[in-house]
Amino acid sequence: MSSKWFDFEANADSGAYSFQQRKLQDHPEGIADILGASHLWESGYTGAGVHVGIFDTGLSSHHPHFKKIALTTDWTEEGSAEDSLGHGTFVAGIVGSSKECLGFAPDAEIYSYRVFTSKKISYTTWFLDAFNHAIHAGINILNLSIGGPDFNDQPFVEKVLELSANNIIVISAIGNDGPLYGTLNNPADQLDVIGVGGLDYKNQLSPFSSRGMTTWELPFGYGRVKPDLLAYGQSVVSSSLNGGCKTLSGTSVSSPVVAGIVTLLASTLPEPQRWNILNPASIKQILMDGAQVLPNANIFEQGHGRADLLRSWDALSRYKAHVSFSPKQLDLTQCPYMWPYCEQPIYYTAMPLTVNVTIINGLGVTGQIVGEPEWIGRLNSEFVELSFTYPELLWPWTGYLSVSIRVTKAARKWMGVVEGYVRVKIQSPPGVGETTFREQTRDILLKLNVIPTPPRAKRILWDQFHNLRYPSGYFPRDVLRASSQPFDWNGDHPHTNFKDLYDYLRRSGFFIEILGSPFTCFNSSHYGTLMIVDPEEEFYQDEIVKFQQDIEAGMSVLVIGDWYNVDVIEKIRFFDDNTRQWWTPLTGGSNIPAINDLLSPYKMAFGDRVFHSSFRLGNNVATFASGNAIATFPQGGILIPFEMSDESSDIVSGTKEAYKVPIIGLYQTSPNNASSEDDAQAPNLPGRIALFGDSSCLDSGSGQQNNCYWLVKDLLMFTSQSTLTKEFQQYPASRADYVSKRLALPERVQGNNLRKFSRVLSGEKVTCNEQAFLVAKQEDYSYWTWLSNSPDVRLHLSSFSFMLFLTLQG
């Protein structure tokens, strides 16, 4: 099943101020005048001759605000193109209203595609049919104030690519799932689409605006930069259902602001040459060149900055077809804009640093990279080596260049700045009236900080390989009480929903590296601790063997689990009316049976109950939300128990129970011919193991009031440095093996479809050589697992939320 949703806030107080607020109050015609559209109107440019498609809730063909409604179509089963909900009218008004609350392009020709019923239901097949109509109707610009997390919805994604290939400029809202990272919505997260985030009239990033990075590329590679840019999306005034004006907020508002800008800009060009100049690549370049970067936001929050109509008009006047990049340059020393790259310098023996650059090819709808990209060093270039991954075809209008960077051995004790250029040659077929191929060679600046290799105790390796998430499988939420969000879809990455933990650990002096491959693919002597956080994947048998060898050799491990209970898994299954199927979670919040297999040689295991409460350790309080408790632990270990409410008993039978269970475990493993190469801290001791039963308090997206970042730091002090903080010292080591009398060991769910999404269970082998420079290619859809070929869609719409659910039929 795929799921898409998009929320907007209504009647929010933006807290706007100064000149822009006065203009908004004095000129209720709205956002267009605030951004300077009147300057273009005075020059005679009003959107004339530009065809704009609005895919939304419909529009009345007799609405008094619109001069040129070229077409209103209904793609639902209700037989009416009228808007009964108001959202489509509002969106269309931002683009083309000609009265009261003026839109950007009052003379634009509006094509309304009603794809939602009055009961807020839709189907993907309606979208696909309407997209086909838009192609044949000659639509120039298409606004999609919708979105959701399912970038695996193949028919939808491919049809959007087809729109771009047909020179239709697709503009889409990035989503309202901020301030959490890793919440980009599709189709705004696609290379070819202009993805728009939101900001307020103080030019501050809107809290609700979704943040990057893209998660298509995980776990092997690294995400791309999105959103592309920001536009005003709070307290924006536009057309109401039957006339008059109203105020709404959300990136569903920001998207048509950009669509309106693009429409108005397009009308400044003579019609005979207009669409020879403008295309999905050139207009994106023009908007990016005109955008103004916000000083206190990073690139995964704002992309290229705030959309600026007048600056983009100037960029259009100077435009010539060319190739550009996003980011424009790779200055990884520039903070905060280039977070997280600027946050942590690179060093010898670190995992390769990967930056995914989007190639925007204004030369043509198709193109290719000619030859190999070239690293041209300018300063200290001998201290790094680069590798490149890129597609054979740049299509439509875009592609990617994955730049992976390693530090050479010569820099193991060196500190300084490396600077140079990556040179890329792009070739596209001849344009109209041309006989030779278009070619352009472009350089992109690369600048980064290199430091001496940090001590092993400060180096943390984060296991990304064993994290599975939606789409497309039903991997459930980690906090069971958060029923509004059924899926775990943010990537579980230190730069997405674990961003705040990452920043905390960096401030605490730790260096966090990402492992996107099996345990057999790294040198454990480099790391103080391997962090395994909330894994859903199984473990290869050779991983389990190496895991033991690495611990014996001195590497320590911190395992953070989550809930798992077969009865609860069965309880939260649901019947989907669209697919006519029952959907059952593929695991619990974490794959506890797999974790227990990994830990079994050490007599450690998590149990089969789900717990909820808060706990205090010293002066610190943390929330424990749908977590797990320790069922078995070896003699000599330290167990820390707290009284917890049994959430699984409450969910399954309605029984309220609370009792004391251990949720933290600390253990120094016993020597077994251990050696620890280059381990200055403990040359003759094997590693340590720490367990904690819940990931929610370190997940920025869980909504928990009291985080446990402090606890993770204390656990890492134990694993990496054998240091027991005073909070831990009050708990004695056990004199015998611990076996819980209440907690059984969980069994795997029988008969589910985890094999469809598991590399381990499917027998897929990932070689270590691939991990270093592998990026999941956008055009290689065989990489993803599809549930079926027949999608359909459900929409939920209220005054405060606009939610589109795409459901794949199986």
Short mmCIF file of N, CA, C and O in Angstrom, two decimals, residues 693-789:
data_model
loop_
_atom_site.label_atom_id
_atom_site.label_comp_id
_atom_site.label_asym_id
_atom_site.label_seq_id
_atom_site.Cartn_x
_atom_site.Cartn_y
_atom_site.Cartn_z
N GLY A 693 15.56 -0.04 25.71
CA GLY A 693 14.39 -0.64 25.12
C GLY A 693 13.50 0.23 24.27
O GLY A 693 12.46 -0.25 23.81
N ASP A 694 13.85 1.50 24.02
CA ASP A 694 12.92 2.36 23.26
C ASP A 694 13.67 3.42 22.49
O ASP A 694 14.57 4.07 23.02
N SER A 695 13.30 3.60 21.22
CA SER A 695 13.93 4.63 20.38
C SER A 695 13.15 5.93 20.35
O SER A 695 13.64 6.94 19.83
N SER A 696 11.95 5.95 20.89
CA SER A 696 11.07 7.10 20.72
C SER A 696 11.64 8.37 21.35
O SER A 696 11.49 9.46 20.80
N CYS A 697 12.31 8.23 22.48
CA CYS A 697 12.80 9.43 23.17
C CYS A 697 14.04 10.01 22.53
O CYS A 697 14.53 11.06 22.95
N LEU A 698 14.58 9.34 21.51
CA LEU A 698 15.69 9.95 20.77
C LEU A 698 15.31 10.23 19.32
O LEU A 698 16.13 10.64 18.52
N ASP A 699 14.02 10.06 19.00
CA ASP A 699 13.48 10.31 17.67
C ASP A 699 12.77 11.67 17.68
O ASP A 699 11.80 11.86 18.40
N SER A 700 13.25 12.59 16.84
CA SER A 700 12.66 13.93 16.81
C SER A 700 11.21 13.91 16.37
O SER A 700 10.46 14.85 16.66
N GLY A 701 10.79 12.86 15.68
CA GLY A 701 9.45 12.82 15.15
C GLY A 701 8.44 12.11 16.02
O GLY A 701 7.27 11.99 15.66
N SER A 702 8.85 11.64 17.19
CA SER A 702 7.94 10.86 18.02
C SER A 702 6.97 11.73 18.80
O SER A 702 5.97 11.24 19.31
N GLY A 703 7.29 13.02 18.95
CA GLY A 703 6.41 13.92 19.68
C GLY A 703 6.49 13.77 21.19
O GLY A 703 5.61 14.25 21.91
N GLN A 704 7.54 13.12 21.69
CA GLN A 704 7.66 12.93 23.12
C GLN A 704 8.18 14.18 23.81
O GLN A 704 9.07 14.88 23.30
N GLN A 705 7.64 14.46 25.00
CA GLN A 705 7.99 15.69 25.70
C GLN A 705 9.41 15.68 26.23
O GLN A 705 10.10 16.68 26.20
N ASN A 706 9.85 14.54 26.74
CA ASN A 706 11.15 14.46 27.40
C ASN A 706 12.07 13.52 26.61
O ASN A 706 11.85 12.31 26.59
N ASN A 707 13.08 14.09 25.96
CA ASN A 707 13.99 13.26 25.18
C ASN A 707 14.99 12.56 26.10
O ASN A 707 15.10 12.88 27.30
N CYS A 708 15.74 11.65 25.53
CA CYS A 708 16.74 10.91 26.30
C CYS A 708 18.12 11.00 25.66
O CYS A 708 18.90 10.05 25.72
N TYR A 709 18.42 12.12 25.03
CA TYR A 709 19.73 12.29 24.42
C TYR A 709 20.84 12.14 25.47
O TYR A 709 21.91 11.58 25.20
N TRP A 710 20.57 12.66 26.66
CA TRP A 710 21.53 12.55 27.76
C TRP A 710 21.83 11.09 28.09
O TRP A 710 22.97 10.74 28.42
N LEU A 711 20.80 10.24 28.01
CA LEU A 711 21.00 8.83 28.30
C LEU A 711 21.87 8.17 27.23
O LEU A 711 22.76 7.36 27.55
N VAL A 712 21.63 8.51 25.96
CA VAL A 712 22.45 7.95 24.89
C VAL A 712 23.91 8.35 25.08
O VAL A 712 24.82 7.53 24.92
N LYS A 713 24.12 9.60 25.48
CA LYS A 713 25.49 10.04 25.74
C LYS A 713 26.12 9.22 26.86
O LYS A 713 27.27 8.76 26.75
N ASP A 714 25.38 9.00 27.96
CA ASP A 714 25.92 8.22 29.07
C ASP A 714 26.18 6.78 28.66
O ASP A 714 27.17 6.16 29.08
N LEU A 715 25.29 6.21 27.85
CA LEU A 715 25.50 4.85 27.36
C LEU A 715 26.74 4.76 26.48
O LEU A 715 27.50 3.78 26.54
N LEU A 716 26.97 5.79 25.66
CA LEU A 716 28.17 5.81 24.82
C LEU A 716 29.43 6.02 25.64
O LEU A 716 30.50 5.52 25.28
N MET A 717 29.32 6.75 26.74
CA MET A 717 30.48 6.88 27.63
C MET A 717 30.86 5.51 28.19
O MET A 717 32.04 5.19 28.35
N PHE A 718 29.84 4.69 28.46
CA PHE A 718 30.13 3.34 28.95
C PHE A 718 30.70 2.47 27.84
O PHE A 718 31.74 1.81 28.02
N THR A 719 30.04 2.44 26.67
CA THR A 719 30.50 1.52 25.63
C THR A 719 31.86 1.92 25.06
O THR A 719 32.73 1.07 24.86
N SER A 720 32.06 3.20 24.83
CA SER A 720 33.29 3.63 24.15
C SER A 720 34.45 3.85 25.10
O SER A 720 35.61 3.71 24.71
N GLN A 721 34.16 4.20 26.37
CA GLN A 721 35.24 4.57 27.28
C GLN A 721 35.22 3.81 28.59
O GLN A 721 36.00 4.10 29.49
N SER A 722 34.29 2.87 28.74
CA SER A 722 34.17 2.08 29.97
C SER A 722 33.93 2.95 31.18
O SER A 722 34.37 2.63 32.29
N THR A 723 33.22 4.05 30.97
CA THR A 723 32.95 4.99 32.06
C THR A 723 31.51 4.84 32.53
O THR A 723 30.57 4.98 31.74
N LEU A 724 31.33 4.56 33.81
CA LEU A 724 30.00 4.51 34.40
C LEU A 724 29.71 5.86 35.04
O LEU A 724 30.42 6.30 35.96
N THR A 725 28.71 6.55 34.54
CA THR A 725 28.33 7.82 35.15
C THR A 725 27.76 7.56 36.54
O THR A 725 27.41 6.43 36.90
N LYS A 726 27.66 8.61 37.32
CA LYS A 726 27.18 8.45 38.70
C LYS A 726 25.76 7.89 38.75
O LYS A 726 25.39 7.20 39.71
N GLU A 727 24.97 8.18 37.71
CA GLU A 727 23.61 7.64 37.67
C GLU A 727 23.63 6.12 37.54
O GLU A 727 22.76 5.42 38.09
N PHE A 728 24.61 5.59 36.81
CA PHE A 728 24.71 4.14 36.63
C PHE A 728 25.38 3.45 37.83
O PHE A 728 25.11 2.27 38.10
N GLN A 729 26.25 4.17 38.52
CA GLN A 729 27.05 3.56 39.58
C GLN A 729 26.22 3.06 40.76
O GLN A 729 26.66 2.18 41.51
N GLN A 730 25.01 3.61 40.92
CA GLN A 730 24.19 3.21 42.07
C GLN A 730 23.55 1.84 41.88
O GLN A 730 22.96 1.28 42.81
N TYR A 731 23.67 1.26 40.67
CA TYR A 731 23.07 -0.04 40.39
C TYR A 731 24.17 -1.11 40.39
O TYR A 731 25.13 -1.02 39.61
N PRO A 732 24.04 -2.13 41.24
CA PRO A 732 25.10 -3.15 41.34
C PRO A 732 25.03 -4.15 40.18
O PRO A 732 24.00 -4.32 39.53
N ALA A 733 26.14 -4.79 39.94
CA ALA A 733 26.18 -5.87 38.95
C ALA A 733 25.43 -7.08 39.49
O ALA A 733 25.45 -7.37 40.69
N SER A 734 24.76 -7.79 38.60
CA SER A 734 23.98 -8.96 39.02
C SER A 734 24.91 -10.13 39.34
O SER A 734 25.97 -10.29 38.73
N ARG A 735 24.50 -10.95 40.30
CA ARG A 735 25.30 -12.09 40.73
C ARG A 735 24.93 -13.38 40.00
O ARG A 735 25.57 -14.41 40.19
N ALA A 736 23.89 -13.30 39.21
CA ALA A 736 23.45 -14.48 38.46
C ALA A 736 22.81 -14.03 37.15
O ALA A 736 22.46 -12.86 36.98
N ASP A 737 22.69 -14.96 36.23
CA ASP A 737 21.99 -14.64 34.99
C ASP A 737 20.56 -14.21 35.31
O ASP A 737 19.89 -14.80 36.17
N TYR A 738 20.10 -13.19 34.62
CA TYR A 738 18.73 -12.70 34.82
C TYR A 738 17.82 -13.31 33.76
O TYR A 738 18.12 -13.26 32.56
N VAL A 739 16.70 -13.88 34.21
CA VAL A 739 15.67 -14.37 33.31
C VAL A 739 14.34 -13.89 33.86
O VAL A 739 13.95 -14.26 34.97
N SER A 740 13.64 -13.07 33.10
CA SER A 740 12.38 -12.51 33.57
C SER A 740 11.32 -13.59 33.73
O SER A 740 11.20 -14.50 32.89
N LYS A 741 10.53 -13.48 34.80
CA LYS A 741 9.42 -14.39 35.01
C LYS A 741 8.16 -13.92 34.29
O LYS A 741 7.21 -14.70 34.12
N ARG A 742 8.14 -12.66 33.88
CA ARG A 742 6.96 -12.09 33.22
C ARG A 742 7.09 -12.05 31.70
O ARG A 742 6.10 -12.16 30.98
N LEU A 743 8.32 -11.85 31.23
CA LEU A 743 8.52 -11.57 29.80
C LEU A 743 8.98 -12.82 29.06
O LEU A 743 10.03 -13.40 29.39
N ALA A 744 8.23 -13.21 28.07
CA ALA A 744 8.66 -14.28 27.18
C ALA A 744 9.45 -13.69 26.02
O ALA A 744 9.43 -12.48 25.78
N LEU A 745 10.14 -14.55 25.29
CA LEU A 745 10.86 -14.09 24.10
C LEU A 745 9.90 -14.09 22.92
O LEU A 745 9.18 -15.07 22.70
N PRO A 746 9.87 -13.03 22.14
CA PRO A 746 8.90 -12.93 21.05
C PRO A 746 9.24 -13.86 19.89
O PRO A 746 10.40 -14.13 19.60
N GLU A 747 8.20 -14.34 19.23
CA GLU A 747 8.35 -15.14 18.03
C GLU A 747 8.11 -14.27 16.80
O GLU A 747 7.42 -13.25 16.86
N ARG A 748 8.69 -14.68 15.69
CA ARG A 748 8.46 -13.95 14.45
C ARG A 748 7.01 -14.16 13.98
O ARG A 748 6.43 -15.22 14.19
N VAL A 749 6.48 -13.12 13.35
CA VAL A 749 5.15 -13.23 12.75
C VAL A 749 5.21 -14.21 11.60
O VAL A 749 6.08 -14.11 10.72
N GLN A 750 4.30 -15.16 11.59
CA GLN A 750 4.29 -16.18 10.55
C GLN A 750 3.42 -15.74 9.37
O GLN A 750 2.36 -15.14 9.55
N GLY A 751 3.90 -16.03 8.18
CA GLY A 751 3.09 -15.82 6.98
C GLY A 751 3.01 -14.39 6.50
O GLY A 751 2.17 -14.07 5.66
N ASN A 752 3.87 -13.49 7.01
CA ASN A 752 3.79 -12.11 6.49
C ASN A 752 4.71 -11.96 5.27
O ASN A 752 5.35 -12.90 4.82
N ASN A 753 4.76 -10.75 4.75
CA ASN A 753 5.48 -10.49 3.50
C ASN A 753 6.80 -9.76 3.71
O ASN A 753 7.26 -9.05 2.81
N LEU A 754 7.41 -9.92 4.88
CA LEU A 754 8.68 -9.23 5.12
C LEU A 754 9.73 -9.60 4.08
O LEU A 754 10.57 -8.77 3.71
N ARG A 755 9.67 -10.83 3.57
CA ARG A 755 10.64 -11.26 2.57
C ARG A 755 10.65 -10.35 1.34
O ARG A 755 11.68 -10.18 0.69
N LYS A 756 9.50 -9.76 1.01
CA LYS A 756 9.44 -8.87 -0.16
C LYS A 756 10.32 -7.64 0.00
O LYS A 756 10.76 -7.05 -0.99
N PHE A 757 10.56 -7.24 1.24
CA PHE A 757 11.26 -5.98 1.49
C PHE A 757 12.62 -6.19 2.15
O PHE A 757 13.37 -5.24 2.33
N SER A 758 12.92 -7.42 2.51
CA SER A 758 14.15 -7.73 3.22
C SER A 758 15.22 -8.23 2.26
O SER A 758 15.01 -9.22 1.55
N ARG A 759 16.35 -7.59 2.23
CA ARG A 759 17.47 -8.07 1.43
C ARG A 759 17.99 -9.40 1.98
O ARG A 759 18.45 -10.26 1.24
N VAL A 760 17.94 -9.52 3.30
CA VAL A 760 18.47 -10.72 3.93
C VAL A 760 17.60 -11.93 3.62
O VAL A 760 18.08 -12.97 3.15
N LEU A 761 16.30 -11.81 3.85
CA LEU A 761 15.40 -12.94 3.65
C LEU A 761 15.26 -13.31 2.18
O LEU A 761 15.02 -14.47 1.84
N SER A 762 15.39 -12.30 1.31
CA SER A 762 15.27 -12.58 -0.12
C SER A 762 16.54 -13.18 -0.70
O SER A 762 16.57 -13.58 -1.87
N GLY A 763 17.60 -13.22 0.10
CA GLY A 763 18.86 -13.79 -0.37
C GLY A 763 19.72 -12.83 -1.15
O GLY A 763 20.75 -13.22 -1.71
N GLU A 764 19.33 -11.56 -1.20
CA GLU A 764 20.13 -10.57 -1.93
C GLU A 764 21.47 -10.37 -1.24
O GLU A 764 21.52 -10.20 -0.02
N LYS A 765 22.52 -10.37 -2.00
CA LYS A 765 23.85 -10.15 -1.45
C LYS A 765 24.34 -8.75 -1.82
O LYS A 765 24.30 -8.35 -2.98
N VAL A 766 24.76 -8.01 -0.82
CA VAL A 766 25.31 -6.67 -1.03
C VAL A 766 26.80 -6.74 -0.75
O VAL A 766 27.22 -7.01 0.37
N THR A 767 27.61 -6.54 -1.78
CA THR A 767 29.05 -6.65 -1.61
C THR A 767 29.60 -5.36 -1.02
O THR A 767 29.06 -4.28 -1.20
N CYS A 768 30.71 -5.49 -0.33
CA CYS A 768 31.30 -4.34 0.33
C CYS A 768 31.79 -3.30 -0.66
O CYS A 768 31.77 -2.10 -0.38
N ASN A 769 32.22 -3.71 -1.84
CA ASN A 769 32.69 -2.75 -2.83
C ASN A 769 31.58 -1.82 -3.28
O ASN A 769 31.82 -0.68 -3.62
N GLU A 770 30.33 -2.32 -3.29
CA GLU A 770 29.22 -1.49 -3.74
C GLU A 770 28.95 -0.37 -2.75
O GLU A 770 28.59 0.73 -3.13
N GLN A 771 29.11 -0.65 -1.47
CA GLN A 771 28.67 0.29 -0.46
C GLN A 771 29.37 1.64 -0.57
O GLN A 771 28.75 2.68 -0.34
N ALA A 772 30.63 1.62 -0.91
CA ALA A 772 31.39 2.86 -0.86
C ALA A 772 30.84 3.94 -1.76
O ALA A 772 30.79 5.10 -1.39
N PHE A 773 30.41 3.57 -2.95
CA PHE A 773 30.02 4.61 -3.90
C PHE A 773 28.68 4.33 -4.56
O PHE A 773 28.38 4.89 -5.61
N LEU A 774 27.89 3.45 -3.97
CA LEU A 774 26.62 3.10 -4.60
C LEU A 774 25.53 4.08 -4.24
O LEU A 774 25.38 4.47 -3.11
N VAL A 775 24.76 4.50 -5.22
CA VAL A 775 23.60 5.34 -5.01
C VAL A 775 22.42 4.67 -5.70
O VAL A 775 22.54 4.23 -6.84
N ALA A 776 21.29 4.59 -5.03
CA ALA A 776 20.09 4.04 -5.67
C ALA A 776 19.65 4.97 -6.77
O ALA A 776 19.36 6.13 -6.54
N LYS A 777 19.64 4.50 -8.00
CA LYS A 777 19.36 5.35 -9.14
C LYS A 777 17.86 5.57 -9.28
O LYS A 777 17.07 4.65 -9.22
N GLN A 778 17.51 6.81 -9.51
CA GLN A 778 16.09 7.15 -9.58
C GLN A 778 15.40 6.41 -10.71
O GLN A 778 14.28 5.97 -10.57
N GLU A 779 16.09 6.25 -11.84
CA GLU A 779 15.42 5.64 -12.97
C GLU A 779 15.38 4.12 -12.88
O GLU A 779 14.70 3.46 -13.65
N ASP A 780 16.11 3.55 -11.93
CA ASP A 780 16.16 2.10 -11.82
C ASP A 780 15.05 1.62 -10.89
O ASP A 780 15.27 1.32 -9.74
N TYR A 781 13.85 1.55 -11.41
CA TYR A 781 12.72 1.20 -10.57
C TYR A 781 12.76 -0.26 -10.12
O TYR A 781 12.05 -0.64 -9.21
N SER A 782 13.60 -1.07 -10.76
CA SER A 782 13.70 -2.45 -10.32
C SER A 782 14.30 -2.53 -8.92
O SER A 782 14.19 -3.54 -8.24
N TYR A 783 14.94 -1.44 -8.47
CA TYR A 783 15.51 -1.42 -7.12
C TYR A 783 14.41 -1.52 -6.07
O TYR A 783 14.60 -2.07 -5.00
N TRP A 784 13.23 -0.98 -6.40
CA TRP A 784 12.14 -0.94 -5.43
C TRP A 784 11.24 -2.16 -5.59
O TRP A 784 11.14 -2.76 -6.65
N THR A 785 10.58 -2.52 -4.55
CA THR A 785 9.62 -3.62 -4.57
C THR A 785 8.22 -3.05 -4.69
O THR A 785 7.81 -2.23 -3.89
N TRP A 786 7.52 -3.51 -5.71
CA TRP A 786 6.17 -2.98 -5.93
C TRP A 786 5.15 -3.98 -5.42
O TRP A 786 5.28 -5.18 -5.60
N LEU A 787 4.11 -3.47 -4.81
CA LEU A 787 3.06 -4.36 -4.32
C LEU A 787 2.12 -4.78 -5.44
O LEU A 787 1.57 -5.87 -5.42
N SER A 788 1.88 -3.90 -6.39
CA SER A 788 1.02 -4.27 -7.51
C SER A 788 1.16 -3.22 -8.58
O SER A 788 1.91 -2.28 -8.45
N ASN A 789 0.39 -3.38 -9.64
CA ASN A 789 0.42 -2.43 -10.73
C ASN A 789 -0.85 -1.60 -10.82
O ASN A 789 -1.03 -0.86 -11.78
#
